[in-house]
Amino acid sequence: MLQVSHLRKQFTGTLAVDDVSFSVAPGQIFGLIGPNGAGKSTTIRMIMDILQPDRGEITIDGHPMDEAAKNVIGYLPEERGLYRKNKLLHVISYFGALKGMSPKEAREAARPLLELFSLTEYEKRNVEELSKGNQQKVQFIISVLHQPRLLVLDELFAGLDPVNQVLMRDALLQLRRENRAIIFSTHQMEQAEKLCDELLMINHGRTVLHGTPSGIKQQHGRNALHLEFTGDASFLPDLEGVASADVAQNYAELELRNGVRTNDIVAGILPRLELQNIARIEPSLQSIFLDVVQRDGDERTNDAAPDRPPPPRLKSSDPRVRKAFMNMLIFFVAGVILSLNLRDEVSTVPLVFVLIAFAAAGWSFYKFMKLRGELPEADDRGEDAQ
């Protein structure tokens, strides 16, 4: 249904999305995962035609996005966008009207969902009287009100307590059974692992993992241990034979190096911890996520980044350019005046002042040329223009 091909989006000095491609079919929950700032929301905004990609293509049923295509999409943004001073049913009716529904049709479509999420008693109350979790449920109701064929859900579970997370999960699975295509964007790996048929992980705008949850786990091996214990486990990440460790208060997940046996690890743990449970497991999506993000960060640090775009060339009217030019002019004139005073036999101006003035003028000239983009970038090209 949805096809995303080679998306790229760059903001000033930042490549937010870099060659991202995927497709979403009817009856599929597609997980778009990654850390905060990875480019998930930017990708979603391009799908929703809020932002235009610099390069790439987005099609629905083989056709480019247009107003007709938008009517088959339900969108739940990460930021809440409800009219807080209006009554709940009025808000629902308004958003239904935007999708071509009459007020009566919108109310009738909303009532089963209001009952499901225990919101019926709030129908005639202002939205601002609802908790953040209840407002999130209202936004979900609005996004599915018009029976969309494609749902785009950005951080669906934000603000929901465990009970309502279960209700929301069941509602999502029901939509999948109704053959809806669903994009589920989150940084909560546990939810993604339980719900998604396919996953795409992006980090720094680039695809770093793509596949089914089981396929991704197989790709990353099965040499992992789950531990439950009492005691101080802070030593586990440094234990010989442990490649990585996700350590919490009373449990841990250890990724073992190739060839390391369970008995070898247990022998190193028993003198220092009291074990309640130990099991050989597949690595969780959470541990894979942490490992991939860390590895990708290390690669970026070691990479010389030859493809990094140069900083923008600023116009002469920019305040920073004018400031650098004025500083250059002031210091140069000061240097000239001080050097003329040196010719006076009774001058008290030390030579060092003259040198400082001309040095400051030279530095200001360098900054001016750099801000104007006239100088090639050297090793310090990551330095921000001041």
mmCIF file of C-alpha atoms in Angstrom:
data_model
loop_
_atom_site.group_PDB
_atom_site.id
_atom_site.type_symbol
_atom_site.label_atom_id
_atom_site.label_comp_id
_atom_site.label_asym_id
_atom_site.label_seq_id
_atom_site.Cartn_x
_atom_site.Cartn_y
_atom_site.Cartn_z
ATOM 1 C CA MET A 1 0.000 0.000 0.000
ATOM 2 C CA LEU A 2 2.642 2.521 1.089
ATOM 3 C CA GLN A 3 5.999 2.661 -0.673
ATOM 4 C CA VAL A 4 8.837 4.876 0.577
ATOM 5 C CA SER A 5 11.901 5.031 -1.687
ATOM 6 C CA HIS A 6 15.284 6.618 -0.952
ATOM 7 C CA LEU A 7 14.033 9.478 1.230
ATOM 8 C CA ARG A 8 16.506 12.211 2.069
ATOM 9 C CA LYS A 9 15.939 15.377 4.100
ATOM 10 C CA GLN A 10 18.562 17.889 5.141
ATOM 11 C CA PHE A 11 18.082 20.890 7.372
ATOM 12 C CA THR A 12 20.719 23.595 7.873
ATOM 13 C CA GLY A 13 23.902 21.703 8.684
ATOM 14 C CA THR A 14 22.019 18.503 9.645
ATOM 15 C CA LEU A 15 21.224 15.463 7.504
ATOM 16 C CA ALA A 16 18.039 14.297 9.268
ATOM 17 C CA VAL A 17 17.070 11.433 6.922
ATOM 18 C CA ASP A 18 19.572 9.730 4.639
ATOM 19 C CA ASP A 19 18.361 7.288 1.944
ATOM 20 C CA VAL A 20 15.571 5.550 3.902
ATOM 21 C CA SER A 21 13.369 3.040 2.025
ATOM 22 C CA PHE A 22 10.585 0.680 3.139
ATOM 23 C CA SER A 23 7.066 -0.491 2.292
ATOM 24 C CA VAL A 24 3.984 -1.202 4.394
ATOM 25 C CA ALA A 25 1.298 -3.689 3.331
ATOM 26 C CA PRO A 26 -2.355 -4.038 4.455
ATOM 27 C CA GLY A 27 -2.720 -6.107 7.619
ATOM 28 C CA GLN A 28 0.816 -5.278 8.756
ATOM 29 C CA ILE A 29 2.154 -3.393 11.755
ATOM 30 C CA PHE A 30 5.407 -1.812 10.622
ATOM 31 C CA GLY A 31 7.697 -0.578 13.407
ATOM 32 C CA LEU A 32 9.772 2.546 12.822
ATOM 33 C CA ILE A 33 12.210 2.505 15.717
ATOM 34 C CA GLY A 34 15.291 4.364 16.840
ATOM 35 C CA PRO A 35 16.597 6.679 19.584
ATOM 36 C CA ASN A 36 15.290 10.194 20.090
ATOM 37 C CA GLY A 37 16.503 12.434 17.289
ATOM 38 C CA ALA A 38 17.142 9.519 14.918
ATOM 39 C CA GLY A 39 14.887 10.898 12.172
ATOM 40 C CA LYS A 40 11.659 8.968 12.843
ATOM 41 C CA SER A 41 9.363 11.984 13.171
ATOM 42 C CA THR A 42 10.975 13.705 10.165
ATOM 43 C CA THR A 43 10.291 10.578 8.091
ATOM 44 C CA ILE A 44 6.673 10.532 9.264
ATOM 45 C CA ARG A 45 6.191 14.216 8.465
ATOM 46 C CA MET A 46 7.413 13.588 4.926
ATOM 47 C CA ILE A 47 4.978 10.680 4.568
ATOM 48 C CA MET A 48 2.187 12.966 5.775
ATOM 49 C CA ASP A 49 3.239 15.682 3.271
ATOM 50 C CA ILE A 50 3.985 18.111 6.121
ATOM 51 C CA LEU A 51 7.607 18.282 4.957
ATOM 52 C CA GLN A 52 8.839 17.875 1.401
ATOM 53 C CA PRO A 53 11.778 15.484 0.910
ATOM 54 C CA ASP A 54 14.919 16.789 -0.767
ATOM 55 C CA ARG A 55 15.072 13.508 -2.649
ATOM 56 C CA GLY A 56 13.078 10.294 -2.857
ATOM 57 C CA GLU A 57 9.503 9.248 -3.512
ATOM 58 C CA ILE A 58 6.425 8.384 -1.428
ATOM 59 C CA THR A 59 3.487 6.612 -3.058
ATOM 60 C CA ILE A 60 0.166 5.205 -1.815
ATOM 61 C CA ASP A 61 -1.343 2.474 -3.983
ATOM 62 C CA GLY A 62 1.224 3.440 -6.611
ATOM 63 C CA HIS A 63 0.228 7.112 -6.734
ATOM 64 C CA PRO A 64 1.974 10.190 -5.288
ATOM 65 C CA MET A 65 0.515 11.775 -2.158
ATOM 66 C CA ASP A 66 -2.397 14.123 -2.842
ATOM 67 C CA GLU A 67 -5.496 15.350 -0.980
ATOM 68 C CA ALA A 68 -7.479 12.246 -1.913
ATOM 69 C CA ALA A 69 -4.720 9.992 -0.557
ATOM 70 C CA LYS A 70 -4.646 11.922 2.719
ATOM 71 C CA ASN A 71 -8.283 10.955 3.357
ATOM 72 C CA VAL A 72 -7.340 7.255 3.581
ATOM 73 C CA ILE A 73 -4.713 8.003 6.261
ATOM 74 C CA GLY A 74 -5.200 8.358 10.002
ATOM 75 C CA TYR A 75 -2.421 10.267 11.764
ATOM 76 C CA LEU A 76 -1.611 10.425 15.453
ATOM 77 C CA PRO A 77 1.264 12.902 15.937
ATOM 78 C CA GLU A 78 3.668 12.798 18.855
ATOM 79 C CA GLU A 79 2.571 16.295 19.895
ATOM 80 C CA ARG A 80 -1.019 16.543 21.109
ATOM 81 C CA GLY A 81 -3.155 18.780 18.910
ATOM 82 C CA LEU A 82 -6.557 19.019 20.583
ATOM 83 C CA TYR A 83 -8.662 22.110 21.206
ATOM 84 C CA ARG A 84 -8.435 22.220 24.969
ATOM 85 C CA LYS A 85 -11.231 24.759 25.598
ATOM 86 C CA ASN A 86 -13.827 22.762 23.642
ATOM 87 C CA LYS A 87 -16.028 19.893 24.764
ATOM 88 C CA LEU A 88 -14.846 16.408 23.872
ATOM 89 C CA LEU A 89 -17.745 15.512 21.545
ATOM 90 C CA HIS A 90 -17.420 18.852 19.732
ATOM 91 C CA VAL A 91 -13.725 18.194 19.109
ATOM 92 C CA ILE A 92 -14.461 14.693 17.809
ATOM 93 C CA SER A 93 -17.197 16.053 15.518
ATOM 94 C CA TYR A 94 -14.865 18.732 14.180
ATOM 95 C CA PHE A 95 -12.078 16.311 13.276
ATOM 96 C CA GLY A 96 -14.627 13.931 11.748
ATOM 97 C CA ALA A 97 -15.890 16.785 9.554
ATOM 98 C CA LEU A 98 -12.352 17.316 8.252
ATOM 99 C CA LYS A 99 -12.569 13.775 6.871
ATOM 100 C CA GLY A 100 -16.024 14.291 5.334
ATOM 101 C CA MET A 101 -18.135 12.896 8.192
ATOM 102 C CA SER A 102 -21.306 14.509 9.487
ATOM 103 C CA PRO A 103 -21.428 15.332 13.237
ATOM 104 C CA LYS A 104 -23.846 12.447 13.770
ATOM 105 C CA GLU A 105 -21.592 9.976 11.889
ATOM 106 C CA ALA A 106 -18.557 11.106 13.883
ATOM 107 C CA ARG A 107 -20.328 10.720 17.227
ATOM 108 C CA GLU A 108 -21.695 7.280 16.326
ATOM 109 C CA ALA A 109 -18.271 6.101 15.149
ATOM 110 C CA ALA A 110 -16.639 7.418 18.331
ATOM 111 C CA ARG A 111 -19.028 5.971 20.936
ATOM 112 C CA PRO A 112 -17.714 2.351 20.917
ATOM 113 C CA LEU A 113 -14.164 3.638 21.297
ATOM 114 C CA LEU A 114 -15.127 6.106 24.036
ATOM 115 C CA GLU A 115 -16.699 3.196 25.882
ATOM 116 C CA LEU A 116 -13.655 0.964 25.272
ATOM 117 C CA PHE A 117 -11.309 3.562 26.784
ATOM 118 C CA SER A 118 -13.715 4.542 29.632
ATOM 119 C CA LEU A 119 -14.180 8.072 28.284
ATOM 120 C CA THR A 120 -17.980 8.149 28.000
ATOM 121 C CA GLU A 121 -18.364 10.179 31.197
ATOM 122 C CA TYR A 122 -16.140 12.918 29.693
ATOM 123 C CA GLU A 123 -18.216 13.462 26.534
ATOM 124 C CA LYS A 124 -19.545 16.862 27.608
ATOM 125 C CA ARG A 125 -16.453 18.055 29.442
ATOM 126 C CA ASN A 126 -13.713 20.293 28.097
ATOM 127 C CA VAL A 127 -10.628 18.551 26.772
ATOM 128 C CA GLU A 128 -8.397 20.457 29.208
ATOM 129 C CA GLU A 129 -10.104 18.590 32.079
ATOM 130 C CA LEU A 130 -8.759 15.265 30.803
ATOM 131 C CA SER A 131 -5.453 13.796 31.928
ATOM 132 C CA LYS A 132 -2.571 13.514 29.466
ATOM 133 C CA GLY A 133 -3.226 9.791 29.092
ATOM 134 C CA ASN A 134 -6.912 10.364 28.334
ATOM 135 C CA GLN A 135 -6.021 13.067 25.810
ATOM 136 C CA GLN A 136 -3.743 10.549 24.099
ATOM 137 C CA LYS A 137 -6.672 8.114 23.880
ATOM 138 C CA VAL A 138 -8.850 10.854 22.372
ATOM 139 C CA GLN A 139 -6.221 11.524 19.716
ATOM 140 C CA PHE A 140 -6.181 7.831 18.851
ATOM 141 C CA ILE A 141 -9.979 7.815 18.536
ATOM 142 C CA ILE A 142 -9.833 10.827 16.208
ATOM 143 C CA SER A 143 -7.147 9.175 14.057
ATOM 144 C CA VAL A 144 -9.274 6.025 13.433
ATOM 145 C CA LEU A 145 -12.680 7.745 13.326
ATOM 146 C CA HIS A 146 -12.986 7.780 9.520
ATOM 147 C CA GLN A 147 -11.934 4.125 9.073
ATOM 148 C CA PRO A 148 -8.552 4.867 7.429
ATOM 149 C CA ARG A 149 -6.757 2.201 5.403
ATOM 150 C CA LEU A 150 -3.340 3.438 6.602
ATOM 151 C CA LEU A 151 -2.590 4.498 10.173
ATOM 152 C CA VAL A 152 0.532 6.487 11.097
ATOM 153 C CA LEU A 153 1.020 6.420 14.864
ATOM 154 C CA ASP A 154 3.911 8.381 16.400
ATOM 155 C CA GLU A 155 4.642 7.330 20.033
ATOM 156 C CA LEU A 156 1.188 5.801 20.519
ATOM 157 C CA PHE A 157 1.786 4.691 24.111
ATOM 158 C CA ALA A 158 3.135 8.009 25.412
ATOM 159 C CA GLY A 159 1.423 9.009 28.654
ATOM 160 C CA LEU A 160 -0.545 5.751 29.062
ATOM 161 C CA ASP A 161 -0.514 3.692 32.250
ATOM 162 C CA PRO A 162 -0.050 -0.132 32.006
ATOM 163 C CA VAL A 163 -3.803 -0.852 32.001
ATOM 164 C CA ASN A 164 -4.462 1.548 29.138
ATOM 165 C CA GLN A 165 -1.409 0.301 27.270
ATOM 166 C CA VAL A 166 -3.047 -3.133 27.182
ATOM 167 C CA LEU A 167 -6.323 -1.611 25.921
ATOM 168 C CA MET A 168 -4.443 0.318 23.244
ATOM 169 C CA ARG A 169 -2.474 -2.771 22.209
ATOM 170 C CA ASP A 170 -5.700 -4.773 21.802
ATOM 171 C CA ALA A 171 -7.254 -1.957 19.743
ATOM 172 C CA LEU A 172 -4.173 -1.900 17.510
ATOM 173 C CA LEU A 173 -4.257 -5.654 16.954
ATOM 174 C CA GLN A 174 -7.955 -5.436 16.070
ATOM 175 C CA LEU A 175 -7.124 -2.844 13.418
ATOM 176 C CA ARG A 176 -4.544 -5.200 11.969
ATOM 177 C CA ARG A 177 -7.165 -7.970 11.827
ATOM 178 C CA GLU A 178 -9.316 -5.499 9.855
ATOM 179 C CA ASN A 179 -6.509 -5.401 7.247
ATOM 180 C CA ARG A 180 -5.319 -1.868 8.008
ATOM 181 C CA ALA A 181 -1.729 -0.924 7.237
ATOM 182 C CA ILE A 182 -0.101 0.530 10.348
ATOM 183 C CA ILE A 183 3.130 2.453 10.897
ATOM 184 C CA PHE A 184 4.059 2.339 14.570
ATOM 185 C CA SER A 185 6.874 4.732 15.500
ATOM 186 C CA THR A 186 8.419 4.333 18.939
ATOM 187 C CA HIS A 187 11.607 4.173 20.965
ATOM 188 C CA GLN A 188 10.033 1.630 23.362
ATOM 189 C CA MET A 189 11.656 -1.582 22.167
ATOM 190 C CA GLU A 190 9.498 -3.881 24.304
ATOM 191 C CA GLN A 191 6.293 -2.644 22.653
ATOM 192 C CA ALA A 192 7.824 -2.860 19.178
ATOM 193 C CA GLU A 193 8.996 -6.419 19.797
ATOM 194 C CA LYS A 194 5.531 -7.544 20.905
ATOM 195 C CA LEU A 195 3.472 -5.789 18.234
ATOM 196 C CA CYS A 196 5.373 -5.370 14.984
ATOM 197 C CA ASP A 197 5.499 -7.715 12.002
ATOM 198 C CA GLU A 198 8.456 -5.858 10.503
ATOM 199 C CA LEU A 199 10.946 -3.354 11.893
ATOM 200 C CA LEU A 200 13.109 -0.597 10.486
ATOM 201 C CA MET A 201 15.652 0.932 12.860
ATOM 202 C CA ILE A 202 17.199 4.261 11.929
ATOM 203 C CA ASN A 203 20.001 6.083 13.712
ATOM 204 C CA HIS A 204 21.339 9.504 12.703
ATOM 205 C CA GLY A 205 18.918 9.362 9.760
ATOM 206 C CA ARG A 206 20.334 6.116 8.315
ATOM 207 C CA THR A 207 18.888 2.592 8.209
ATOM 208 C CA VAL A 208 20.867 0.345 10.563
ATOM 209 C CA LEU A 209 18.457 -2.632 10.857
ATOM 210 C CA HIS A 210 15.565 -3.853 8.708
ATOM 211 C CA GLY A 211 13.616 -7.102 8.963
ATOM 212 C CA THR A 212 11.228 -9.135 11.075
ATOM 213 C CA PRO A 213 11.830 -9.256 14.852
ATOM 214 C CA SER A 214 12.734 -12.965 14.655
ATOM 215 C CA GLY A 215 15.005 -12.383 11.664
ATOM 216 C CA ILE A 216 16.819 -9.537 13.403
ATOM 217 C CA LYS A 217 17.332 -11.708 16.488
ATOM 218 C CA GLN A 218 18.706 -14.577 14.393
ATOM 219 C CA GLN A 219 21.028 -12.156 12.642
ATOM 220 C CA HIS A 220 22.428 -11.079 16.008
ATOM 221 C CA GLY A 221 22.873 -14.607 17.341
ATOM 222 C CA ARG A 222 21.508 -16.477 20.331
ATOM 223 C CA ASN A 223 24.502 -16.416 22.666
ATOM 224 C CA ALA A 224 22.840 -14.519 25.535
ATOM 225 C CA LEU A 225 21.988 -15.142 29.180
ATOM 226 C CA HIS A 226 19.158 -13.799 31.323
ATOM 227 C CA LEU A 227 20.024 -13.552 35.036
ATOM 228 C CA GLU A 228 17.943 -12.860 38.139
ATOM 229 C CA PHE A 229 19.943 -12.240 41.300
ATOM 230 C CA THR A 230 20.531 -10.308 44.492
ATOM 231 C CA GLY A 231 23.689 -8.343 45.123
ATOM 232 C CA ASP A 232 25.842 -5.717 43.440
ATOM 233 C CA ALA A 233 26.067 -6.604 39.728
ATOM 234 C CA SER A 234 28.025 -3.554 38.579
ATOM 235 C CA PHE A 235 30.966 -5.826 37.640
ATOM 236 C CA LEU A 236 29.006 -7.767 34.988
ATOM 237 C CA PRO A 237 29.855 -5.536 31.966
ATOM 238 C CA ASP A 238 33.574 -6.079 32.692
ATOM 239 C CA LEU A 239 33.307 -9.819 33.281
ATOM 240 C CA GLU A 240 35.564 -11.867 31.011
ATOM 241 C CA GLY A 241 33.587 -13.407 28.154
ATOM 242 C CA VAL A 242 30.793 -10.764 28.220
ATOM 243 C CA ALA A 243 30.471 -8.740 25.014
ATOM 244 C CA SER A 244 27.740 -6.399 26.342
ATOM 245 C CA ALA A 245 25.500 -6.208 29.386
ATOM 246 C CA ASP A 246 22.141 -4.612 30.133
ATOM 247 C CA VAL A 247 22.102 -4.512 33.946
ATOM 248 C CA ALA A 248 19.121 -3.506 36.097
ATOM 249 C CA GLN A 249 18.470 -3.690 39.840
ATOM 250 C CA ASN A 250 17.822 -7.420 40.177
ATOM 251 C CA TYR A 251 18.195 -8.805 36.656
ATOM 252 C CA ALA A 252 20.566 -8.561 33.714
ATOM 253 C CA GLU A 253 20.895 -9.644 30.127
ATOM 254 C CA LEU A 254 24.382 -10.613 29.012
ATOM 255 C CA GLU A 255 25.538 -10.998 25.414
ATOM 256 C CA LEU A 256 28.381 -13.532 25.415
ATOM 257 C CA ARG A 257 31.395 -13.584 23.150
ATOM 258 C CA ASN A 258 31.708 -16.379 20.593
ATOM 259 C CA GLY A 259 32.830 -19.667 22.117
ATOM 260 C CA VAL A 260 32.052 -18.665 25.720
ATOM 261 C CA ARG A 261 30.117 -21.315 27.666
ATOM 262 C CA THR A 262 27.402 -20.682 30.227
ATOM 263 C CA ASN A 263 29.429 -22.533 32.869
ATOM 264 C CA ASP A 264 32.369 -20.165 32.355
ATOM 265 C CA ILE A 265 30.147 -17.149 33.064
ATOM 266 C CA VAL A 266 28.428 -18.752 36.052
ATOM 267 C CA ALA A 267 31.809 -19.582 37.576
ATOM 268 C CA GLY A 268 32.740 -15.898 37.450
ATOM 269 C CA ILE A 269 29.411 -14.761 38.913
ATOM 270 C CA LEU A 270 28.735 -17.146 41.794
ATOM 271 C CA PRO A 271 31.377 -15.806 44.203
ATOM 272 C CA ARG A 272 29.884 -12.299 43.930
ATOM 273 C CA LEU A 273 26.114 -12.707 43.385
ATOM 274 C CA GLU A 274 23.323 -14.931 44.648
ATOM 275 C CA LEU A 275 21.592 -16.296 41.548
ATOM 276 C CA GLN A 276 17.827 -16.947 41.623
ATOM 277 C CA ASN A 277 17.415 -17.781 37.937
ATOM 278 C CA ILE A 278 19.574 -18.158 34.849
ATOM 279 C CA ALA A 279 18.395 -18.940 31.322
ATOM 280 C CA ARG A 280 19.947 -19.092 27.855
ATOM 281 C CA ILE A 281 17.914 -16.761 25.635
ATOM 282 C CA GLU A 282 17.812 -14.883 22.389
ATOM 283 C CA PRO A 283 18.996 -11.292 22.792
ATOM 284 C CA SER A 284 16.052 -8.955 23.299
ATOM 285 C CA LEU A 285 15.292 -6.224 20.824
ATOM 286 C CA GLN A 286 16.297 -3.772 23.566
ATOM 287 C CA SER A 287 19.807 -5.236 23.845
ATOM 288 C CA ILE A 288 20.185 -5.368 20.048
ATOM 289 C CA PHE A 289 19.011 -1.762 19.854
ATOM 290 C CA LEU A 290 21.607 -0.622 22.414
ATOM 291 C CA ASP A 291 24.379 -2.595 20.730
ATOM 292 C CA VAL A 292 23.593 -1.317 17.211
ATOM 293 C CA VAL A 293 23.246 2.314 18.316
ATOM 294 C CA GLN A 294 26.552 2.146 20.197
ATOM 295 C CA ARG A 295 28.327 0.461 17.277
ATOM 296 C CA ASP A 296 26.902 2.961 14.800
ATOM 297 C CA GLY A 297 28.046 5.822 17.039
ATOM 298 C CA ASP A 298 31.568 4.364 17.200
ATOM 299 C CA GLU A 299 31.702 4.026 13.411
ATOM 300 C CA ARG A 300 30.603 7.634 12.963
ATOM 301 C CA THR A 301 33.234 8.808 15.439
ATOM 302 C CA ASN A 302 36.003 6.941 13.587
ATOM 303 C CA ASP A 303 34.745 7.984 10.172
ATOM 304 C CA ALA A 304 36.310 11.054 8.592
ATOM 305 C CA ALA A 305 32.843 11.857 7.196
ATOM 306 C CA PRO A 306 33.919 13.062 3.720
ATOM 307 C CA ASP A 307 30.267 13.355 2.664
ATOM 308 C CA ARG A 308 29.359 15.743 5.418
ATOM 309 C CA PRO A 309 27.745 18.824 3.872
ATOM 310 C CA PRO A 310 29.655 22.084 4.314
ATOM 311 C CA PRO A 311 28.229 24.758 6.592
ATOM 312 C CA PRO A 312 25.891 27.226 4.892
ATOM 313 C CA ARG A 313 27.330 30.296 3.173
ATOM 314 C CA LEU A 314 25.997 33.340 5.005
ATOM 315 C CA LYS A 315 24.904 36.542 3.317
ATOM 316 C CA SER A 316 26.673 39.853 3.898
ATOM 317 C CA SER A 317 23.557 41.125 5.695
ATOM 318 C CA ASP A 318 23.797 38.397 8.336
ATOM 319 C CA PRO A 319 24.562 39.955 11.783
ATOM 320 C CA ARG A 320 27.458 37.529 12.364
ATOM 321 C CA VAL A 321 29.106 38.488 9.077
ATOM 322 C CA ARG A 322 28.683 42.200 9.772
ATOM 323 C CA LYS A 323 30.087 41.784 13.283
ATOM 324 C CA ALA A 324 33.196 39.983 11.975
ATOM 325 C CA PHE A 325 33.718 42.647 9.300
ATOM 326 C CA MET A 326 33.368 45.520 11.799
ATOM 327 C CA ASN A 327 35.783 43.844 14.225
ATOM 328 C CA MET A 328 38.291 43.413 11.420
ATOM 329 C CA LEU A 329 37.968 47.074 10.433
ATOM 330 C CA ILE A 330 38.208 48.386 14.014
ATOM 331 C CA PHE A 331 41.282 46.316 14.903
ATOM 332 C CA PHE A 332 43.027 47.183 11.634
ATOM 333 C CA VAL A 333 42.461 50.925 12.087
ATOM 334 C CA ALA A 334 43.598 50.659 15.701
ATOM 335 C CA GLY A 335 46.755 48.886 14.583
ATOM 336 C CA VAL A 336 47.505 51.579 12.008
ATOM 337 C CA ILE A 337 46.999 54.385 14.529
ATOM 338 C CA LEU A 338 49.182 52.662 17.126
ATOM 339 C CA SER A 339 51.940 51.988 14.576
ATOM 340 C CA LEU A 340 51.947 55.681 13.566
ATOM 341 C CA ASN A 341 52.350 56.621 17.220
ATOM 342 C CA LEU A 342 55.450 54.432 17.372
ATOM 343 C CA ARG A 343 57.189 56.892 15.036
ATOM 344 C CA ASP A 344 56.800 59.607 17.671
ATOM 345 C CA GLU A 345 59.964 59.841 19.745
ATOM 346 C CA VAL A 346 57.941 60.401 22.915
ATOM 347 C CA SER A 347 55.462 57.602 22.198
ATOM 348 C CA THR A 348 54.506 55.441 25.158
ATOM 349 C CA VAL A 349 52.752 52.786 23.029
ATOM 350 C CA PRO A 350 54.458 49.376 23.473
ATOM 351 C CA LEU A 351 55.111 47.429 20.291
ATOM 352 C CA VAL A 352 53.125 44.491 21.690
ATOM 353 C CA PHE A 353 49.881 46.531 21.507
ATOM 354 C CA VAL A 354 50.442 47.087 17.794
ATOM 355 C CA LEU A 355 51.034 43.364 17.247
ATOM 356 C CA ILE A 356 47.908 42.452 19.229
ATOM 357 C CA ALA A 357 45.770 44.868 17.197
ATOM 358 C CA PHE A 358 46.965 43.485 13.846
ATOM 359 C CA ALA A 359 46.637 39.884 15.082
ATOM 360 C CA ALA A 360 43.038 40.577 16.153
ATOM 361 C CA ALA A 361 42.351 42.154 12.752
ATOM 362 C CA GLY A 362 43.748 39.052 11.030
ATOM 363 C CA TRP A 363 41.624 36.709 13.138
ATOM 364 C CA SER A 364 38.506 38.771 12.445
ATOM 365 C CA PHE A 365 39.288 38.625 8.714
ATOM 366 C CA TYR A 366 39.595 34.827 8.935
ATOM 367 C CA LYS A 367 36.224 34.571 10.713
ATOM 368 C CA PHE A 368 34.641 36.881 8.143
ATOM 369 C CA MET A 369 35.893 34.784 5.231
ATOM 370 C CA LYS A 370 34.829 31.545 6.917
ATOM 371 C CA LEU A 371 31.309 32.801 7.580
ATOM 372 C CA ARG A 372 31.046 33.900 3.970
ATOM 373 C CA GLY A 373 32.100 30.427 2.831
ATOM 374 C CA GLU A 374 35.200 31.643 1.020
ATOM 375 C CA LEU A 375 37.616 29.306 2.844
ATOM 376 C CA PRO A 376 37.886 25.509 2.332
ATOM 377 C CA GLU A 377 36.889 23.408 5.333
ATOM 378 C CA ALA A 378 39.755 21.884 7.311
ATOM 379 C CA ASP A 379 39.734 19.410 10.196
ATOM 380 C CA ASP A 380 37.759 21.830 12.383
ATOM 381 C CA ARG A 381 34.775 22.021 10.033
ATOM 382 C CA GLY A 382 32.490 20.818 12.784
ATOM 383 C CA GLU A 383 33.101 24.075 14.628
ATOM 384 C CA ASP A 384 29.970 26.190 14.852
ATOM 385 C CA ALA A 385 30.039 29.655 13.369
ATOM 386 C CA GLN A 386 29.949 32.230 16.068
#
